[in-house]
Structure formats: structure tokens, C-alpha cells
Amino acid sequence: MPEGPTIVLMKEDLQKFEGEKVVSAVGNSGIDNELLINQKLKEIRLFGKQTYLIFEKVSVKIHLLMFGSYEIDEQTKSDKSLRLGLTFKNGKALFYTCSVKLVDDDFLKTVDWEADVMSDNWNPKNAKKKFKANPKMMVCDVLMDQGIFSGVGNIIKNEVLFRIGVHPESQIGNLPLKKLNELLQEARNYSFDFLKWKRTDELKKHWQIYHQKKCPKCGETVIKKNTGKGKRPSFYCEKDQKHY
DNA sequence: CAAATTGTTTAGCT
DNA sequence: CAGCTAAACAATTT
């Protein structure tokens, strides 16, 4: 159940299949599995929460959605939810309960790789432009916007806003420049902390505001409210997070 | 056991 | 028809 950093871990697990050929392909995703057979996996590329398996003739886009999961080298569960199972010479990659689609090179060219907060290509300048174009968006929606902060999910959103002391319902256009820069920096920074903690399975331990009862700074009760257009739950402290 | 949940897509409305 | 919202979807945990 993935935000961006979880997908980075998945890529690491899949890495050993890069350069390998597909021996067999199964699954109920609806794509033509036959197309993948004998195709060499040229590259695994990430964009936020999406994973692209780039083969010679086609590419597969995988999105784990809310409940997706994956396994490497496990015995295939005789489970209806197996969307895609790829067997290589050196093992298996199994994807459950996820969205699997075929895409072509033209589609890959349209992806704005610089919007991925965890990528080496992350470009905060583009994000700033997008703020300017939509000054009335609430910051909680901005952070969840996959075209701006690709890879950010609800946990990252809440923790970032707490770290920089900004109320989730603030309008992006009202933030002073200093706060904007903090927002851009922490969105990436926290994602890497998330990755680090996820790796050692201690993510929950480090939640400061998300699903917490009291603000760790002042002890006030944490507010939980569905915020923004996305109506996704925000956790915040009235006192320590300023409403711009 | 009902409710919530780390998300996106699509149908359907105005 | 553009732009929005509500619903659909999925599976595990609390």
C-alpha cells in the first residue's frame, strides 16, 4: 500500500530482472499477456506512484492504487487478484490488485518526469509555475496533486505541512516565498525520510501528526478534518500550523 | 463487524 | 462540451 517511497523499494526488488527476458506472463489484468513473452525488460522507470516496465516492443504501466501489493519469487497464490505475473529465468515478479496497462513510447514522452519528487530529475521550478497558475488551490490539494508532487500521498502531505507549520487549508498563493521554498524542500526531504524509515519498518514510529492525538509541540488535540477538493483527511494542530 | 483506508479513474451531472 | 463531483473499485486492518 504505496506512496512514492514504497514504490522506490519495489523498484529495488525488481531491479534484478532488468536485462532479463520474460519466460511466461499470466494474470487477469486484461492486457494481452502474450505480447510480453520473450521480451527483454530494458528498464524499470518510476514516476511517482507509477512503475513503468519498459520492454523492447511495449511498456507496462503499473499502479498499485490503494490496496495493491507485489511479491518477488513467491509461489503464485491461486488468487483471483493476480493481475500480472512475470516469470524470468532468475525468478518471478507478481503484482496483485493493481492497475496494469500497456503504453507506447509516445505516451512515455508525454510524462513530466521532473514532477517526481523522489527523482534525480525533480525540478521545483516547474512546481512553482504550477502554483502560480492556480493560486487559489489549497495546499493540501496541491501536495496531493500528482502532476505537481508526483509520489506524494496522504501521509507525506500531513507530515510535511506539520513540519513547515502550515495549515492544510491555506491557499497556495498566500504563502510567503520562504514557506513555498520550505514546502518544496520538505516534500522531497520527507519522502526520503519516509523511504529510510519504511526500509527498516519503523515508519509509524516517526509520525508526528498523522493519526496522532496530541500535537508533539504544544500538546493540543490534533484536528482531523477532510480538507480541500480531494476531501482527504488532514491531521493538523490549530496552534502550530498557520492558516495563510 | 462496521468503518476506515497510504488512490485513481470514470460515469454522470450541471 | 468543459468542468466539476460522486461513485466505483479493491482488500486489509482497526
PDB file of C-alpha atoms (C1' of nucleotides) in Angstrom:
ATOM      1  CA  MET A   1       0.000   0.000   0.000  1.00  0.00           C
ATOM      2  CA  PRO A   2       2.070   2.588  -1.502  1.00  0.00           C
ATOM      3  CA  GLU A   3       3.145   6.161  -1.536  1.00  0.00           C
ATOM      4  CA  GLY A   4       6.127   7.110  -3.659  1.00  0.00           C
ATOM      5  CA  PRO A   5       8.873   5.792  -1.363  1.00  0.00           C
ATOM      6  CA  THR A   6       7.270   2.348  -1.190  1.00  0.00           C
ATOM      7  CA  ILE A   7       7.483   2.213  -4.955  1.00  0.00           C
ATOM      8  CA  VAL A   8      11.176   3.015  -4.785  1.00  0.00           C
ATOM      9  CA  LEU A   9      11.595  -0.064  -2.597  1.00  0.00           C
ATOM     10  CA  MET A  10       9.612  -2.109  -5.098  1.00  0.00           C
ATOM     11  CA  LYS A  11      11.909  -0.969  -7.870  1.00  0.00           C
ATOM     12  CA  GLU A  12      14.914  -2.141  -5.890  1.00  0.00           C
ATOM     13  CA  ASP A  13      13.303  -5.555  -5.576  1.00  0.00           C
ATOM     14  CA  LEU A  14      12.555  -5.685  -9.287  1.00  0.00           C
ATOM     15  CA  GLN A  15      15.966  -4.497 -10.324  1.00  0.00           C
ATOM     16  CA  LYS A  16      17.390  -7.977 -10.764  1.00  0.00           C
ATOM     17  CA  PHE A  17      15.024  -8.580 -13.664  1.00  0.00           C
ATOM     18  CA  GLU A  18      16.399  -5.713 -15.693  1.00  0.00           C
ATOM     19  CA  GLY A  19      18.019  -7.117 -18.808  1.00  0.00           C
ATOM     20  CA  GLU A  20      16.160 -10.433 -18.451  1.00  0.00           C
ATOM     21  CA  LYS A  21      13.658 -11.931 -20.858  1.00  0.00           C
ATOM     22  CA  VAL A  22      10.087 -12.808 -19.945  1.00  0.00           C
ATOM     23  CA  VAL A  23       9.615 -16.569 -19.997  1.00  0.00           C
ATOM     24  CA  SER A  24       5.917 -16.534 -19.210  1.00  0.00           C
ATOM     25  CA  ALA A  25       3.278 -13.966 -18.454  1.00  0.00           C
ATOM     26  CA  VAL A  26      -0.037 -14.578 -16.696  1.00  0.00           C
ATOM     27  CA  GLY A  27      -2.686 -12.570 -14.925  1.00  0.00           C
ATOM     28  CA  ASN A  28      -6.181 -11.146 -15.241  1.00  0.00           C
ATOM     29  CA  SER A  29      -5.351  -7.532 -15.960  1.00  0.00           C
ATOM     30  CA  GLY A  30      -6.951  -7.724 -19.377  1.00  0.00           C
ATOM     31  CA  ILE A  31      -3.821  -6.863 -21.314  1.00  0.00           C
ATOM     32  CA  ASP A  32      -2.572  -9.329 -23.902  1.00  0.00           C
ATOM     33  CA  ASN A  33      -0.054 -11.257 -21.824  1.00  0.00           C
ATOM     34  CA  GLU A  34       1.323 -12.987 -24.922  1.00  0.00           C
ATOM     35  CA  LEU A  35       2.803  -9.702 -26.101  1.00  0.00           C
ATOM     36  CA  LEU A  36       5.271  -9.754 -23.238  1.00  0.00           C
ATOM     37  CA  ILE A  37       6.668 -13.204 -23.772  1.00  0.00           C
ATOM     38  CA  ASN A  38      10.276 -13.266 -24.926  1.00  0.00           C
ATOM     39  CA  GLN A  39      10.508  -9.517 -24.471  1.00  0.00           C
ATOM     40  CA  LYS A  40      13.580  -8.214 -22.719  1.00  0.00           C
ATOM     41  CA  LEU A  41      12.983  -5.880 -19.783  1.00  0.00           C
ATOM     42  CA  LYS A  42      15.055  -2.929 -20.863  1.00  0.00           C
ATOM     43  CA  GLU A  43      14.450  -0.590 -17.977  1.00  0.00           C
ATOM     44  CA  ILE A  44      12.377  -0.015 -14.863  1.00  0.00           C
ATOM     45  CA  ARG A  45      11.363   3.595 -14.608  1.00  0.00           C
ATOM     46  CA  LEU A  46       9.345   5.279 -11.885  1.00  0.00           C
ATOM     47  CA  PHE A  47       7.058   8.230 -11.987  1.00  0.00           C
ATOM     48  CA  GLY A  48       5.663   8.969  -8.561  1.00  0.00           C
ATOM     49  CA  LYS A  49       3.463   6.057  -7.626  1.00  0.00           C
ATOM     50  CA  GLN A  50       3.633   4.521 -11.061  1.00  0.00           C
ATOM     51  CA  THR A  51       6.051   1.924 -12.301  1.00  0.00           C
ATOM     52  CA  TYR A  52       6.925   1.514 -15.948  1.00  0.00           C
ATOM     53  CA  LEU A  53       8.366  -1.740 -17.125  1.00  0.00           C
ATOM     54  CA  ILE A  54       9.961  -0.790 -20.406  1.00  0.00           C
ATOM     55  CA  PHE A  55      10.185  -3.724 -22.783  1.00  0.00           C
ATOM     56  CA  GLU A  56      11.549  -3.788 -26.294  1.00  0.00           C
ATOM     57  CA  LYS A  57       8.250  -3.517 -28.116  1.00  0.00           C
ATOM     58  CA  VAL A  58       5.818  -2.351 -25.457  1.00  0.00           C
ATOM     59  CA  SER A  59       5.820  -0.958 -21.981  1.00  0.00           C
ATOM     60  CA  VAL A  60       3.682  -1.814 -18.989  1.00  0.00           C
ATOM     61  CA  LYS A  61       2.393   0.796 -16.583  1.00  0.00           C
ATOM     62  CA  ILE A  62       1.645  -0.496 -13.100  1.00  0.00           C
ATOM     63  CA  HIS A  63      -0.142   1.437 -10.392  1.00  0.00           C
ATOM     64  CA  LEU A  64      -0.770  -0.245  -7.049  1.00  0.00           C
ATOM     65  CA  LEU A  65      -3.723   2.050  -6.253  1.00  0.00           C
ATOM     66  CA  MET A  66      -4.798   1.809  -2.605  1.00  0.00           C
ATOM     67  CA  PHE A  67      -4.519  -1.882  -1.958  1.00  0.00           C
ATOM     68  CA  GLY A  68      -2.066  -3.220  -4.449  1.00  0.00           C
ATOM     69  CA  SER A  69       0.832  -5.403  -3.472  1.00  0.00           C
ATOM     70  CA  TYR A  70       3.656  -7.309  -5.066  1.00  0.00           C
ATOM     71  CA  GLU A  71       5.760 -10.353  -4.403  1.00  0.00           C
ATOM     72  CA  ILE A  72       9.086 -11.478  -5.771  1.00  0.00           C
ATOM     73  CA  ASP A  73       9.817 -15.155  -6.308  1.00  0.00           C
ATOM     74  CA  GLU A  74       6.892 -16.337  -4.138  1.00  0.00           C
ATOM     75  CA  GLN A  75       4.714 -19.222  -5.159  1.00  0.00           C
ATOM     76  CA  THR A  76       1.821 -17.687  -7.054  1.00  0.00           C
ATOM     77  CA  LYS A  77      -1.216 -17.663  -4.821  1.00  0.00           C
ATOM     78  CA  SER A  78      -4.033 -19.287  -6.718  1.00  0.00           C
ATOM     79  CA  ASP A  79      -5.677 -15.973  -6.196  1.00  0.00           C
ATOM     80  CA  LYS A  80      -8.091 -14.173  -8.454  1.00  0.00           C
ATOM     81  CA  SER A  81      -6.370 -10.944  -7.662  1.00  0.00           C
ATOM     82  CA  LEU A  82      -3.170 -11.774  -9.533  1.00  0.00           C
ATOM     83  CA  ARG A  83      -3.150  -9.038 -12.125  1.00  0.00           C
ATOM     84  CA  LEU A  84       0.221  -9.735 -13.633  1.00  0.00           C
ATOM     85  CA  GLY A  85       2.753 -12.471 -13.036  1.00  0.00           C
ATOM     86  CA  LEU A  86       6.009 -12.395 -14.967  1.00  0.00           C
ATOM     87  CA  THR A  87       8.417 -15.288 -14.887  1.00  0.00           C
ATOM     88  CA  PHE A  88      12.031 -14.683 -15.762  1.00  0.00           C
ATOM     89  CA  LYS A  89      14.937 -17.093 -15.796  1.00  0.00           C
ATOM     90  CA  ASN A  90      16.052 -15.806 -12.417  1.00  0.00           C
ATOM     91  CA  GLY A  91      12.725 -15.505 -10.659  1.00  0.00           C
ATOM     92  CA  LYS A  92       9.208 -14.152 -10.663  1.00  0.00           C
ATOM     93  CA  ALA A  93       7.518 -10.804 -10.258  1.00  0.00           C
ATOM     94  CA  LEU A  94       3.901 -10.919  -9.093  1.00  0.00           C
ATOM     95  CA  PHE A  95       1.543  -7.970  -8.947  1.00  0.00           C
ATOM     96  CA  TYR A  96      -1.792  -8.090  -7.137  1.00  0.00           C
ATOM     97  CA  THR A  97      -4.838  -5.837  -7.134  1.00  0.00           C
ATOM     98  CA  CYS A  98      -3.337  -3.114  -9.194  1.00  0.00           C
ATOM     99  CA  SER A  99      -3.898  -1.275 -12.411  1.00  0.00           C
ATOM    100  CA  VAL A 100      -1.916  -2.735 -15.309  1.00  0.00           C
ATOM    101  CA  LYS A 101      -1.906  -1.061 -18.684  1.00  0.00           C
ATOM    102  CA  LEU A 102       0.103  -1.172 -21.861  1.00  0.00           C
ATOM    103  CA  VAL A 103       1.572   2.081 -23.068  1.00  0.00           C
ATOM    104  CA  ASP A 104       3.735   3.009 -26.038  1.00  0.00           C
ATOM    105  CA  ASP A 105       6.780   5.208 -26.466  1.00  0.00           C
ATOM    106  CA  ASP A 106       4.685   8.201 -27.450  1.00  0.00           C
ATOM    107  CA  PHE A 107       2.926   8.012 -24.118  1.00  0.00           C
ATOM    108  CA  LEU A 108       6.218   7.835 -22.245  1.00  0.00           C
ATOM    109  CA  LYS A 109       7.304  11.023 -23.949  1.00  0.00           C
ATOM    110  CA  THR A 110       4.317  12.865 -22.509  1.00  0.00           C
ATOM    111  CA  VAL A 111       5.227  12.064 -18.902  1.00  0.00           C
ATOM    112  CA  ASP A 112       6.602  15.047 -16.991  1.00  0.00           C
ATOM    113  CA  TRP A 113       9.412  13.172 -15.252  1.00  0.00           C
ATOM    114  CA  GLU A 114      10.545  16.324 -13.476  1.00  0.00           C
ATOM    115  CA  ALA A 115       7.414  16.313 -11.319  1.00  0.00           C
ATOM    116  CA  ASP A 116       8.507  13.200  -9.426  1.00  0.00           C
ATOM    117  CA  VAL A 117       9.638  14.394  -6.002  1.00  0.00           C
ATOM    118  CA  MET A 118      11.938  11.437  -5.496  1.00  0.00           C
ATOM    119  CA  SER A 119      13.570  11.536  -8.886  1.00  0.00           C
ATOM    120  CA  ASP A 120      17.023  12.909  -9.604  1.00  0.00           C
ATOM    121  CA  ASN A 121      15.218  14.991 -12.183  1.00  0.00           C
ATOM    122  CA  TRP A 122      12.851  16.625  -9.656  1.00  0.00           C
ATOM    123  CA  ASN A 123      12.531  20.237 -10.632  1.00  0.00           C
ATOM    124  CA  PRO A 124      10.942  22.547  -8.039  1.00  0.00           C
ATOM    125  CA  LYS A 125      10.833  25.379 -10.549  1.00  0.00           C
ATOM    126  CA  ASN A 126       8.154  23.595 -12.523  1.00  0.00           C
ATOM    127  CA  ALA A 127       6.165  23.115  -9.348  1.00  0.00           C
ATOM    128  CA  LYS A 128       6.395  26.834  -8.659  1.00  0.00           C
ATOM    129  CA  LYS A 129       5.000  27.603 -12.080  1.00  0.00           C
ATOM    130  CA  LYS A 130       2.083  25.363 -11.348  1.00  0.00           C
ATOM    131  CA  PHE A 131       1.446  27.214  -8.076  1.00  0.00           C
ATOM    132  CA  LYS A 132       1.310  30.488  -9.960  1.00  0.00           C
ATOM    133  CA  ALA A 133      -1.200  29.089 -12.394  1.00  0.00           C
ATOM    134  CA  ASN A 134      -3.514  28.003  -9.548  1.00  0.00           C
ATOM    135  CA  PRO A 135      -3.040  30.442  -6.651  1.00  0.00           C
ATOM    136  CA  LYS A 136      -6.383  29.554  -5.095  1.00  0.00           C
ATOM    137  CA  MET A 137      -5.671  25.879  -4.606  1.00  0.00           C
ATOM    138  CA  MET A 138      -5.414  24.768  -1.018  1.00  0.00           C
ATOM    139  CA  VAL A 139      -2.008  23.469  -0.053  1.00  0.00           C
ATOM    140  CA  CYS A 140      -3.495  20.115   0.943  1.00  0.00           C
ATOM    141  CA  ASP A 141      -4.734  19.676  -2.630  1.00  0.00           C
ATOM    142  CA  VAL A 142      -1.522  20.992  -4.137  1.00  0.00           C
ATOM    143  CA  LEU A 143       0.562  18.421  -2.296  1.00  0.00           C
ATOM    144  CA  MET A 144      -1.698  15.591  -3.365  1.00  0.00           C
ATOM    145  CA  ASP A 145      -1.695  16.725  -6.987  1.00  0.00           C
ATOM    146  CA  GLN A 146       0.180  14.040  -8.864  1.00  0.00           C
ATOM    147  CA  GLY A 147       1.002  16.443 -11.659  1.00  0.00           C
ATOM    148  CA  ILE A 148       2.857  18.717  -9.239  1.00  0.00           C
ATOM    149  CA  PHE A 149       4.151  16.486  -6.440  1.00  0.00           C
ATOM    150  CA  SER A 150       4.128  13.110  -8.064  1.00  0.00           C
ATOM    151  CA  GLY A 151       4.619  10.403  -5.472  1.00  0.00           C
ATOM    152  CA  VAL A 152       3.249  12.339  -2.504  1.00  0.00           C
ATOM    153  CA  GLY A 153       0.398  10.637  -0.666  1.00  0.00           C
ATOM    154  CA  ASN A 154      -1.740  11.468   2.307  1.00  0.00           C
ATOM    155  CA  ILE A 155       0.865  10.601   4.927  1.00  0.00           C
ATOM    156  CA  ILE A 156       3.568  12.681   3.329  1.00  0.00           C
ATOM    157  CA  LYS A 157       1.128  15.557   2.878  1.00  0.00           C
ATOM    158  CA  ASN A 158       0.247  15.702   6.557  1.00  0.00           C
ATOM    159  CA  GLU A 159       3.756  15.303   7.865  1.00  0.00           C
ATOM    160  CA  VAL A 160       5.199  17.907   5.507  1.00  0.00           C
ATOM    161  CA  LEU A 161       2.594  20.512   6.475  1.00  0.00           C
ATOM    162  CA  PHE A 162       3.260  19.902  10.132  1.00  0.00           C
ATOM    163  CA  ARG A 163       6.998  20.174   9.671  1.00  0.00           C
ATOM    164  CA  ILE A 164       6.740  23.540   7.990  1.00  0.00           C
ATOM    165  CA  GLY A 165       3.912  24.791  10.229  1.00  0.00           C
ATOM    166  CA  VAL A 166       1.345  25.437   7.518  1.00  0.00           C
ATOM    167  CA  HIS A 167      -2.403  24.838   7.842  1.00  0.00           C
ATOM    168  CA  PRO A 168      -3.680  22.402   5.197  1.00  0.00           C
ATOM    169  CA  GLU A 169      -6.453  24.753   4.102  1.00  0.00           C
ATOM    170  CA  SER A 170      -4.124  27.662   3.350  1.00  0.00           C
ATOM    171  CA  GLN A 171      -4.268  28.896  -0.226  1.00  0.00           C
ATOM    172  CA  ILE A 172      -1.040  28.277  -2.055  1.00  0.00           C
ATOM    173  CA  GLY A 173      -0.997  31.831  -3.405  1.00  0.00           C
ATOM    174  CA  ASN A 174      -0.963  33.269   0.123  1.00  0.00           C
ATOM    175  CA  LEU A 175       2.191  31.535   1.261  1.00  0.00           C
ATOM    176  CA  PRO A 176       5.233  33.756   1.604  1.00  0.00           C
ATOM    177  CA  LEU A 177       8.125  32.783  -0.645  1.00  0.00           C
ATOM    178  CA  LYS A 178      10.073  31.398   2.269  1.00  0.00           C
ATOM    179  CA  LYS A 179       7.280  28.968   3.094  1.00  0.00           C
ATOM    180  CA  LEU A 180       6.912  27.957  -0.543  1.00  0.00           C
ATOM    181  CA  ASN A 181      10.551  27.023  -0.623  1.00  0.00           C
ATOM    182  CA  GLU A 182      10.200  25.063   2.592  1.00  0.00           C
ATOM    183  CA  LEU A 183       7.212  23.268   1.130  1.00  0.00           C
ATOM    184  CA  LEU A 184       9.140  22.271  -1.970  1.00  0.00           C
ATOM    185  CA  GLN A 185      12.143  21.203   0.036  1.00  0.00           C
ATOM    186  CA  GLU A 186      10.321  19.214   2.677  1.00  0.00           C
ATOM    187  CA  ALA A 187       8.094  17.409   0.188  1.00  0.00           C
ATOM    188  CA  ARG A 188      11.246  15.833  -1.195  1.00  0.00           C
ATOM    189  CA  ASN A 189      13.069  15.647   2.085  1.00  0.00           C
ATOM    190  CA  TYR A 190      10.287  13.889   3.964  1.00  0.00           C
ATOM    191  CA  SER A 191       9.833  11.454   1.095  1.00  0.00           C
ATOM    192  CA  PHE A 192      13.388  10.318   1.625  1.00  0.00           C
ATOM    193  CA  ASP A 193      12.898  10.083   5.380  1.00  0.00           C
ATOM    194  CA  PHE A 194       9.804   8.009   4.648  1.00  0.00           C
ATOM    195  CA  LEU A 195      11.934   5.756   2.464  1.00  0.00           C
ATOM    196  CA  LYS A 196      14.576   5.374   5.133  1.00  0.00           C
ATOM    197  CA  TRP A 197      12.036   4.540   7.835  1.00  0.00           C
ATOM    198  CA  LYS A 198       9.962   2.314   5.582  1.00  0.00           C
ATOM    199  CA  ARG A 199      13.051   0.282   4.817  1.00  0.00           C
ATOM    200  CA  THR A 200      13.539  -0.540   8.481  1.00  0.00           C
ATOM    201  CA  ASP A 201       9.808  -0.853   9.116  1.00  0.00           C
ATOM    202  CA  GLU A 202       9.658   1.973  11.610  1.00  0.00           C
ATOM    203  CA  LEU A 203       7.622   4.470   9.642  1.00  0.00           C
ATOM    204  CA  LYS A 204       4.732   4.674  12.076  1.00  0.00           C
ATOM    205  CA  LYS A 205       7.059   5.378  14.932  1.00  0.00           C
ATOM    206  CA  HIS A 206       8.080   8.622  13.301  1.00  0.00           C
ATOM    207  CA  TRP A 207       4.622  10.021  12.598  1.00  0.00           C
ATOM    208  CA  GLN A 208       4.366  13.359  14.314  1.00  0.00           C
ATOM    209  CA  ILE A 209       0.877  14.406  13.323  1.00  0.00           C
ATOM    210  CA  TYR A 210      -0.632  11.737  11.103  1.00  0.00           C
ATOM    211  CA  HIS A 211      -3.074   9.697  13.202  1.00  0.00           C
ATOM    212  CA  GLN A 212      -1.759  11.303  16.364  1.00  0.00           C
ATOM    213  CA  LYS A 213      -3.904  12.505  19.237  1.00  0.00           C
ATOM    214  CA  LYS A 214      -1.816  15.365  20.572  1.00  0.00           C
ATOM    215  CA  CYS A 215       0.455  17.861  18.914  1.00  0.00           C
ATOM    216  CA  PRO A 216       4.039  16.911  19.821  1.00  0.00           C
ATOM    217  CA  LYS A 217       4.948  20.605  20.082  1.00  0.00           C
ATOM    218  CA  CYS A 218       2.213  22.082  22.239  1.00  0.00           C
ATOM    219  CA  GLY A 219       0.126  19.152  23.416  1.00  0.00           C
ATOM    220  CA  GLU A 220      -3.105  20.479  21.900  1.00  0.00           C
ATOM    221  CA  THR A 221      -5.552  17.984  20.447  1.00  0.00           C
ATOM    222  CA  VAL A 222      -4.830  17.201  16.810  1.00  0.00           C
ATOM    223  CA  ILE A 223      -7.665  18.149  14.455  1.00  0.00           C
ATOM    224  CA  LYS A 224      -8.803  15.623  11.903  1.00  0.00           C
ATOM    225  CA  LYS A 225     -10.765  17.011   9.024  1.00  0.00           C
ATOM    226  CA  ASN A 226     -11.447  16.174   5.407  1.00  0.00           C
ATOM    227  CA  THR A 227      -9.875  19.067   3.597  1.00  0.00           C
ATOM    228  CA  GLY A 228      -9.778  20.521   0.125  1.00  0.00           C
ATOM    229  CA  LYS A 229     -11.367  19.365  -3.063  1.00  0.00           C
ATOM    230  CA  GLY A 230      -9.920  15.948  -2.626  1.00  0.00           C
ATOM    231  CA  LYS A 231     -11.684  15.700   0.766  1.00  0.00           C
ATOM    232  CA  ARG A 232      -8.839  13.624   2.055  1.00  0.00           C
ATOM    233  CA  PRO A 233      -8.259  13.501   5.779  1.00  0.00           C
ATOM    234  CA  SER A 234      -5.859  16.073   7.151  1.00  0.00           C
ATOM    235  CA  PHE A 235      -4.358  15.941  10.621  1.00  0.00           C
ATOM    236  CA  TYR A 236      -3.122  19.222  11.995  1.00  0.00           C
ATOM    237  CA  CYS A 237      -2.637  21.450  15.010  1.00  0.00           C
ATOM    238  CA  GLU A 238      -4.561  24.747  15.013  1.00  0.00           C
ATOM    239  CA  LYS A 239      -1.898  26.388  17.103  1.00  0.00           C
ATOM    240  CA  ASP A 240       1.286  25.299  15.419  1.00  0.00           C
ATOM    241  CA  GLN A 241       0.159  25.363  11.801  1.00  0.00           C
ATOM    242  CA  LYS A 242      -0.541  28.826  10.493  1.00  0.00           C
ATOM    243  CA  HIS A 243      -3.511  29.494   8.230  1.00  0.00           C
ATOM    244  CA  TYR A 244      -2.279  31.706   5.445  1.00  0.00           C
TER     245      TYR A 244
ATOM    246  C1'  DC B   1     -18.231  -6.316  12.456  1.00  0.00           C
ATOM    247  C1'  DA B   2     -18.712  -1.788  10.560  1.00  0.00           C
ATOM    248  C1'  DA B   3     -15.665   1.629   9.245  1.00  0.00           C
ATOM    249  C1'  DA B   4     -11.636   3.433   7.613  1.00  0.00           C
ATOM    250  C1'  DT B   5      -8.001   3.475   4.444  1.00  0.00           C
ATOM    251  C1'  DT B   6      -1.023   5.148   2.140  1.00  0.00           C
ATOM    252  C1'  DG B   7      -5.510   6.357  -4.744  1.00  0.00           C
ATOM    253  C1'  DT B   8      -7.100   6.923  -9.265  1.00  0.00           C
ATOM    254  C1'  DT B   9     -10.474   6.562 -12.947  1.00  0.00           C
ATOM    255  C1'  DT B  10     -14.830   7.112 -14.915  1.00  0.00           C
ATOM    256  C1'  DA B  11     -19.608   7.947 -15.254  1.00  0.00           C
ATOM    257  C1'  DG B  12     -22.762  11.395 -14.824  1.00  0.00           C
ATOM    258  C1'  DC B  13     -24.219  15.743 -13.768  1.00  0.00           C
ATOM    259  C1'  DT B  14     -24.687  20.983 -14.407  1.00  0.00           C
TER     260       DT B  14
ATOM    261  C1'  DC C   1     -18.662  20.413 -24.279  1.00  0.00           C
ATOM    262  C1'  DA C   2     -15.953  21.853 -20.288  1.00  0.00           C
ATOM    263  C1'  DG C   3     -15.579  21.370 -15.681  1.00  0.00           C
ATOM    264  C1'  DC C   4     -16.862  19.522 -11.743  1.00  0.00           C
ATOM    265  C1'  DT C   5     -18.446  15.837  -8.319  1.00  0.00           C
ATOM    266  C1'  DA C   6     -19.904  11.455  -6.855  1.00  0.00           C
ATOM    267  C1'  DA C   7     -19.371   6.786  -7.282  1.00  0.00           C
ATOM    268  C1'  DA C   8     -16.842   2.762  -8.320  1.00  0.00           C
ATOM    269  C1'  DC C   9     -13.270  -0.200  -7.300  1.00  0.00           C
ATOM    270  C1'  DA C  10     -10.194  -3.025  -4.363  1.00  0.00           C
ATOM    271  C1'  DA C  11      -8.502  -5.766   0.258  1.00  0.00           C
ATOM    272  C1'  DT C  12      -6.832  -5.489   4.697  1.00  0.00           C
ATOM    273  C1'  DT C  13      -6.762  -3.622   9.197  1.00  0.00           C
ATOM    274  C1'  DT C  14      -8.810  -1.468  13.290  1.00  0.00           C
TER     275       DT C  14
END
